[in-house]
Amino acid sequence: MPPIVSTPLRIGVLGAANIARGFCAGVAPSTRVKVTAIASRQAAKAEAFAREVGVGRWHGSYEALLADPAIDAIYNPLPNSMHAEWSIRAVEAGKHVLCEKPLCATGAEARAMFAAAERKGVRLVEAYPYRSQPQTIRLKELVASGAIGRVQIVRASFGINIADPKNIRWDAALAGGSLMDAGSYPVSLVRLVTGERPQRVHALARWSESQVDRSLVATMEFKSGALAQISCSFGTAYHRHALIAGESGAIETTYLNHPPAGGPPVLQLWRGMRSDNISLETIETTPGNGFLAEAESFQRLVAEGPAAWNGATPEESIDIALTLEAMLKSARSGTMVEVGA
Ligand SMILES: NC(=O)c1ccc[n+]([C@@H]2O[C@H](COP(=O)([O-])OP(=O)(O)OC[C@H]3O[C@@H](n4cnc5c(N)ncnc54)[C@H](OP(=O)(O)O)[C@@H]3O)[C@@H](O)[C@H]2O)c1
């Protein structure tokens, strides 16, 4: 029997993470969700962060947040290596969980997380704000409706520049690295548009002194015959885009988490199979805050069930985790790796 939840859904934040600032600000206008408490490993930090983001309740330990009866759900923005442990502990405490990407560090962890949620009758999902954006919802509809025919080739990139050597993303012990961080986005987009887990992957990486991948490129092979390439980096200027090419058309997207400064998020849709007989349509979509869209979809998942959730399904998240794990293994070994083997 799922726990009874309140309206709005009362969310507790696990850790005074930088991303939690954006999350709290993004969801503030919502009537469906309310950030109700903040937890930090230090009480003073929890209080300062809660005051900064306008939340009236705080806890000096993660355990205290999980035991708080005034919380229905947990937002988990801890370092990647801690996602599985603390999401499972939240689930065991009867809380629904919105866990930051990447869901966890391995496929086995992903399976354990969803098994725990199922046992406790609560919802657990992986947070990718772009999945709840109209830009991506429209992309999904176009691909599903056959607008470009069967998907054959996908190319997707996301690169950023991380200059601070103390950033958790450079820490191998915290499951850092460009693939786990930026790379989880293109891998998740490929999973979305192909509808399949890749069978095999082959990756190449450039490594940091701290032994995480600074940049990584990978190819993916699918049972359907589709092929995909992804790239990610901590050493480039910001770039984020994808090309999805089908048998009868192609779509370009920036698969944005949040609205761009320079205008509405668009999809470029090419229809037609020959260069002398092709049409280009620019589809404008409504900009909106990705955290807000994601959190409200999460609330509807809890209140109404899986059909109301527009983010990654458990099956997709398990496939993403297995793919990330296989790509890292391939980059380290220099060989092609079977996904999920
Ligand atoms: N969806 C998105 O758009 C998006 C964007 C950025 C990041 N993220 C994800 O969000 C997560 C957090 O990223 P972030 O940049 O916000 O991280 P961050 O600012 O470094 O925050 C991580 C928090 O984790 C807690 N923590 C617990 N143990 C820790 C340890 N051993 N070392 C460091 N911190 C520890 C700390 O909170 P206390 O000290 O308060 O306990 C810290 O504030 C990552 O999983 C990342 O992939 C998602």
JSON list of N, CA and C and ligand atoms in Angstrom, two decimals, residues 15-19 39-41 45 62 77-80 82-83 100-102 127 129 168-169 174 181 185 257 291, ligand 1:
[
{"chain": "A", "resi": 15, "resn": "GLY", "atom": "N", "xyz": [21.27, 17.13, 1.53]},
{"chain": "A", "resi": 15, "resn": "GLY", "atom": "CA", "xyz": [22.58, 17.75, 1.26]},
{"chain": "A", "resi": 15, "resn": "GLY", "atom": "C", "xyz": [22.41, 19.14, 0.69]},
{"chain": "A", "resi": 16, "resn": "ALA", "atom": "N", "xyz": [23.25, 20.06, 1.20]},
{"chain": "A", "resi": 16, "resn": "ALA", "atom": "CA", "xyz": [23.19, 21.46, 0.74]},
{"chain": "A", "resi": 16, "resn": "ALA", "atom": "C", "xyz": [24.01, 21.59, -0.55]},
{"chain": "A", "resi": 17, "resn": "ALA", "atom": "N", "xyz": [23.56, 20.90, -1.57]},
{"chain": "A", "resi": 17, "resn": "ALA", "atom": "CA", "xyz": [24.29, 20.85, -2.85]},
{"chain": "A", "resi": 17, "resn": "ALA", "atom": "C", "xyz": [24.04, 22.11, -3.66]},
{"chain": "A", "resi": 18, "resn": "ASN", "atom": "N", "xyz": [25.01, 22.43, -4.47]},
{"chain": "A", "resi": 18, "resn": "ASN", "atom": "CA", "xyz": [24.86, 23.60, -5.34]},
{"chain": "A", "resi": 18, "resn": "ASN", "atom": "C", "xyz": [23.61, 23.47, -6.23]},
{"chain": "A", "resi": 19, "resn": "ILE", "atom": "N", "xyz": [23.41, 22.29, -6.80]},
{"chain": "A", "resi": 19, "resn": "ILE", "atom": "CA", "xyz": [22.27, 22.11, -7.69]},
{"chain": "A", "resi": 19, "resn": "ILE", "atom": "C", "xyz": [20.94, 22.28, -6.95]},
{"chain": "A", "resi": 39, "resn": "ALA", "atom": "N", "xyz": [18.53, 19.01, 4.61]},
{"chain": "A", "resi": 39, "resn": "ALA", "atom": "CA", "xyz": [19.44, 18.31, 5.53]},
{"chain": "A", "resi": 39, "resn": "ALA", "atom": "C", "xyz": [20.88, 18.50, 5.07]},
{"chain": "A", "resi": 40, "resn": "SER", "atom": "N", "xyz": [21.76, 18.66, 6.03]},
{"chain": "A", "resi": 40, "resn": "SER", "atom": "CA", "xyz": [23.19, 18.72, 5.74]},
{"chain": "A", "resi": 40, "resn": "SER", "atom": "C", "xyz": [23.90, 17.91, 6.82]},
{"chain": "A", "resi": 41, "resn": "ARG", "atom": "N", "xyz": [25.16, 17.53, 6.55]},
{"chain": "A", "resi": 41, "resn": "ARG", "atom": "CA", "xyz": [25.91, 16.79, 7.57]},
{"chain": "A", "resi": 41, "resn": "ARG", "atom": "C", "xyz": [26.26, 17.70, 8.74]},
{"chain": "A", "resi": 45, "resn": "LYS", "atom": "N", "xyz": [25.30, 24.44, 8.60]},
{"chain": "A", "resi": 45, "resn": "LYS", "atom": "CA", "xyz": [25.22, 24.55, 7.13]},
{"chain": "A", "resi": 45, "resn": "LYS", "atom": "C", "xyz": [23.78, 24.33, 6.66]},
{"chain": "A", "resi": 62, "resn": "TYR", "atom": "N", "xyz": [21.48, 13.50, 7.64]},
{"chain": "A", "resi": 62, "resn": "TYR", "atom": "CA", "xyz": [20.59, 12.95, 6.61]},
{"chain": "A", "resi": 62, "resn": "TYR", "atom": "C", "xyz": [19.57, 12.00, 7.27]},
{"chain": "A", "resi": 77, "resn": "PRO", "atom": "N", "xyz": [20.49, 15.06, -4.26]},
{"chain": "A", "resi": 77, "resn": "PRO", "atom": "CA", "xyz": [21.56, 15.60, -5.08]},
{"chain": "A", "resi": 77, "resn": "PRO", "atom": "C", "xyz": [22.94, 15.37, -4.45]},
{"chain": "A", "resi": 78, "resn": "LEU", "atom": "N", "xyz": [23.13, 14.22, -3.81]},
{"chain": "A", "resi": 78, "resn": "LEU", "atom": "CA", "xyz": [24.43, 13.90, -3.21]},
{"chain": "A", "resi": 78, "resn": "LEU", "atom": "C", "xyz": [25.42, 13.54, -4.32]},
{"chain": "A", "resi": 79, "resn": "PRO", "atom": "N", "xyz": [26.71, 13.43, -4.00]},
{"chain": "A", "resi": 79, "resn": "PRO", "atom": "CA", "xyz": [27.67, 12.96, -5.01]},
{"chain": "A", "resi": 79, "resn": "PRO", "atom": "C", "xyz": [27.22, 11.60, -5.57]},
{"chain": "A", "resi": 80, "resn": "ASN", "atom": "N", "xyz": [27.59, 11.35, -6.83]},
{"chain": "A", "resi": 80, "resn": "ASN", "atom": "CA", "xyz": [27.07, 10.17, -7.55]},
{"chain": "A", "resi": 80, "resn": "ASN", "atom": "C", "xyz": [27.26, 8.86, -6.78]},
{"chain": "A", "resi": 82, "resn": "MET", "atom": "N", "xyz": [27.04, 8.25, -3.81]},
{"chain": "A", "resi": 82, "resn": "MET", "atom": "CA", "xyz": [26.15, 8.13, -2.64]},
{"chain": "A", "resi": 82, "resn": "MET", "atom": "C", "xyz": [24.68, 8.02, -3.04]},
{"chain": "A", "resi": 83, "resn": "HIS", "atom": "N", "xyz": [24.39, 8.10, -4.34]},
{"chain": "A", "resi": 83, "resn": "HIS", "atom": "CA", "xyz": [22.99, 8.09, -4.76]},
{"chain": "A", "resi": 83, "resn": "HIS", "atom": "C", "xyz": [22.28, 6.80, -4.36]},
{"chain": "A", "resi": 100, "resn": "GLU", "atom": "N", "xyz": [19.01, 12.62, -8.32]},
{"chain": "A", "resi": 100, "resn": "GLU", "atom": "CA", "xyz": [19.75, 13.28, -9.40]},
{"chain": "A", "resi": 100, "resn": "GLU", "atom": "C", "xyz": [20.43, 12.26, -10.31]},
{"chain": "A", "resi": 101, "resn": "LYS", "atom": "N", "xyz": [20.64, 12.69, -11.55]},
{"chain": "A", "resi": 101, "resn": "LYS", "atom": "CA", "xyz": [21.39, 11.88, -12.50]},
{"chain": "A", "resi": 101, "resn": "LYS", "atom": "C", "xyz": [22.87, 11.94, -12.16]},
{"chain": "A", "resi": 102, "resn": "PRO", "atom": "N", "xyz": [23.67, 10.95, -12.47]},
{"chain": "A", "resi": 102, "resn": "PRO", "atom": "CA", "xyz": [23.24, 9.63, -12.90]},
{"chain": "A", "resi": 102, "resn": "PRO", "atom": "C", "xyz": [22.63, 8.90, -11.70]},
{"chain": "A", "resi": 127, "resn": "ALA", "atom": "N", "xyz": [16.40, 11.98, -12.09]},
{"chain": "A", "resi": 127, "resn": "ALA", "atom": "CA", "xyz": [16.05, 13.36, -12.49]},
{"chain": "A", "resi": 127, "resn": "ALA", "atom": "C", "xyz": [16.86, 13.82, -13.71]},
{"chain": "A", "resi": 129, "resn": "PRO", "atom": "N", "xyz": [16.05, 17.01, -16.01]},
{"chain": "A", "resi": 129, "resn": "PRO", "atom": "CA", "xyz": [15.06, 18.07, -16.30]},
{"chain": "A", "resi": 129, "resn": "PRO", "atom": "C", "xyz": [14.67, 18.15, -17.78]},
{"chain": "A", "resi": 168, "resn": "ILE", "atom": "N", "xyz": [33.42, 18.02, -6.98]},
{"chain": "A", "resi": 168, "resn": "ILE", "atom": "CA", "xyz": [33.19, 16.57, -6.78]},
{"chain": "A", "resi": 168, "resn": "ILE", "atom": "C", "xyz": [33.34, 15.79, -8.09]},
{"chain": "A", "resi": 169, "resn": "ARG", "atom": "N", "xyz": [33.18, 16.47, -9.22]},
{"chain": "A", "resi": 169, "resn": "ARG", "atom": "CA", "xyz": [33.22, 15.78, -10.51]},
{"chain": "A", "resi": 169, "resn": "ARG", "atom": "C", "xyz": [34.61, 15.25, -10.86]},
{"chain": "A", "resi": 174, "resn": "LEU", "atom": "N", "xyz": [34.10, 9.49, -5.61]},
{"chain": "A", "resi": 174, "resn": "LEU", "atom": "CA", "xyz": [32.69, 9.93, -5.57]},
{"chain": "A", "resi": 174, "resn": "LEU", "atom": "C", "xyz": [31.98, 9.62, -6.90]},
{"chain": "A", "resi": 181, "resn": "ASP", "atom": "N", "xyz": [28.80, 12.42, -15.34]},
{"chain": "A", "resi": 181, "resn": "ASP", "atom": "CA", "xyz": [28.15, 13.72, -15.17]},
{"chain": "A", "resi": 181, "resn": "ASP", "atom": "C", "xyz": [27.48, 14.16, -16.48]},
{"chain": "A", "resi": 185, "resn": "TYR", "atom": "N", "xyz": [23.68, 12.53, -19.89]},
{"chain": "A", "resi": 185, "resn": "TYR", "atom": "CA", "xyz": [22.63, 13.18, -20.71]},
{"chain": "A", "resi": 185, "resn": "TYR", "atom": "C", "xyz": [22.55, 12.59, -22.12]},
{"chain": "A", "resi": 257, "resn": "ASN", "atom": "N", "xyz": [17.90, 21.51, -20.49]},
{"chain": "A", "resi": 257, "resn": "ASN", "atom": "CA", "xyz": [17.31, 21.37, -19.15]},
{"chain": "A", "resi": 257, "resn": "ASN", "atom": "C", "xyz": [16.41, 22.55, -18.83]},
{"chain": "A", "resi": 291, "resn": "PHE", "atom": "N", "xyz": [13.42, 22.20, -13.66]},
{"chain": "A", "resi": 291, "resn": "PHE", "atom": "CA", "xyz": [13.22, 21.64, -12.32]},
{"chain": "A", "resi": 291, "resn": "PHE", "atom": "C", "xyz": [11.74, 21.65, -11.95]},
{"chain": "B", "resi": 1, "resn": "LIG", "atom": "N1", "xyz": [20.10, 17.72, -13.24]},
{"chain": "B", "resi": 1, "resn": "LIG", "atom": "C1", "xyz": [20.98, 18.71, -13.29]},
{"chain": "B", "resi": 1, "resn": "LIG", "atom": "O1", "xyz": [20.79, 19.69, -14.01]},
{"chain": "B", "resi": 1, "resn": "LIG", "atom": "C2", "xyz": [22.20, 18.63, -12.47]},
{"chain": "B", "resi": 1, "resn": "LIG", "atom": "C3", "xyz": [23.07, 19.69, -12.47]},
{"chain": "B", "resi": 1, "resn": "LIG", "atom": "C4", "xyz": [24.16, 19.66, -11.61]},
{"chain": "B", "resi": 1, "resn": "LIG", "atom": "C5", "xyz": [24.36, 18.56, -10.81]},
{"chain": "B", "resi": 1, "resn": "LIG", "atom": "N2", "xyz": [23.54, 17.49, -10.86]},
{"chain": "B", "resi": 1, "resn": "LIG", "atom": "C6", "xyz": [23.78, 16.31, -10.00]},
{"chain": "B", "resi": 1, "resn": "LIG", "atom": "O2", "xyz": [23.58, 16.71, -8.65]},
{"chain": "B", "resi": 1, "resn": "LIG", "atom": "C7", "xyz": [24.51, 16.07, -7.80]},
{"chain": "B", "resi": 1, "resn": "LIG", "atom": "C8", "xyz": [25.23, 17.13, -6.98]},
{"chain": "B", "resi": 1, "resn": "LIG", "atom": "O3", "xyz": [25.95, 18.02, -7.80]},
{"chain": "B", "resi": 1, "resn": "LIG", "atom": "P1", "xyz": [26.43, 19.44, -7.23]},
{"chain": "B", "resi": 1, "resn": "LIG", "atom": "O4", "xyz": [27.29, 20.07, -8.24]},
{"chain": "B", "resi": 1, "resn": "LIG", "atom": "O5", "xyz": [25.26, 20.19, -6.75]},
{"chain": "B", "resi": 1, "resn": "LIG", "atom": "O6", "xyz": [27.35, 18.96, -5.99]},
{"chain": "B", "resi": 1, "resn": "LIG", "atom": "P2", "xyz": [27.88, 19.76, -4.72]},
{"chain": "B", "resi": 1, "resn": "LIG", "atom": "O7", "xyz": [27.55, 21.20, -4.81]},
{"chain": "B", "resi": 1, "resn": "LIG", "atom": "O8", "xyz": [29.31, 19.38, -4.54]},
{"chain": "B", "resi": 1, "resn": "LIG", "atom": "O9", "xyz": [27.00, 19.17, -3.53]},
{"chain": "B", "resi": 1, "resn": "LIG", "atom": "C9", "xyz": [27.04, 17.84, -3.12]},
{"chain": "B", "resi": 1, "resn": "LIG", "atom": "C10", "xyz": [26.56, 17.80, -1.67]},
{"chain": "B", "resi": 1, "resn": "LIG", "atom": "O10", "xyz": [26.68, 16.46, -1.22]},
{"chain": "B", "resi": 1, "resn": "LIG", "atom": "C11", "xyz": [26.96, 16.45, 0.18]},
{"chain": "B", "resi": 1, "resn": "LIG", "atom": "N3", "xyz": [28.05, 15.50, 0.43]},
{"chain": "B", "resi": 1, "resn": "LIG", "atom": "C12", "xyz": [27.97, 14.39, 1.18]},
{"chain": "B", "resi": 1, "resn": "LIG", "atom": "N4", "xyz": [29.12, 13.74, 1.21]},
{"chain": "B", "resi": 1, "resn": "LIG", "atom": "C13", "xyz": [29.99, 14.44, 0.47]},
{"chain": "B", "resi": 1, "resn": "LIG", "atom": "C14", "xyz": [31.36, 14.25, 0.15]},
{"chain": "B", "resi": 1, "resn": "LIG", "atom": "N5", "xyz": [32.07, 13.19, 0.58]},
{"chain": "B", "resi": 1, "resn": "LIG", "atom": "N6", "xyz": [31.94, 15.19, -0.63]},
{"chain": "B", "resi": 1, "resn": "LIG", "atom": "C15", "xyz": [31.25, 16.24, -1.09]},
{"chain": "B", "resi": 1, "resn": "LIG", "atom": "N7", "xyz": [29.93, 16.46, -0.82]},
{"chain": "B", "resi": 1, "resn": "LIG", "atom": "C16", "xyz": [29.32, 15.57, -0.03]},
{"chain": "B", "resi": 1, "resn": "LIG", "atom": "C17", "xyz": [27.31, 17.87, 0.60]},
{"chain": "B", "resi": 1, "resn": "LIG", "atom": "O11", "xyz": [26.21, 18.36, 1.35]},
{"chain": "B", "resi": 1, "resn": "LIG", "atom": "P3", "xyz": [26.31, 18.64, 2.94]},
{"chain": "B", "resi": 1, "resn": "LIG", "atom": "O12", "xyz": [27.72, 19.08, 3.21]},
{"chain": "B", "resi": 1, "resn": "LIG", "atom": "O13", "xyz": [25.33, 19.72, 3.12]},
{"chain": "B", "resi": 1, "resn": "LIG", "atom": "O14", "xyz": [25.97, 17.39, 3.66]},
{"chain": "B", "resi": 1, "resn": "LIG", "atom": "C18", "xyz": [27.39, 18.64, -0.71]},
{"chain": "B", "resi": 1, "resn": "LIG", "atom": "O15", "xyz": [26.90, 19.95, -0.62]},
{"chain": "B", "resi": 1, "resn": "LIG", "atom": "C19", "xyz": [25.39, 15.21, -8.69]},
{"chain": "B", "resi": 1, "resn": "LIG", "atom": "O16", "xyz": [24.91, 13.89, -8.70]},
{"chain": "B", "resi": 1, "resn": "LIG", "atom": "C20", "xyz": [25.21, 15.82, -10.08]},
{"chain": "B", "resi": 1, "resn": "LIG", "atom": "O17", "xyz": [25.37, 14.87, -11.13]},
{"chain": "B", "resi": 1, "resn": "LIG", "atom": "C21", "xyz": [22.46, 17.52, -11.66]}
]
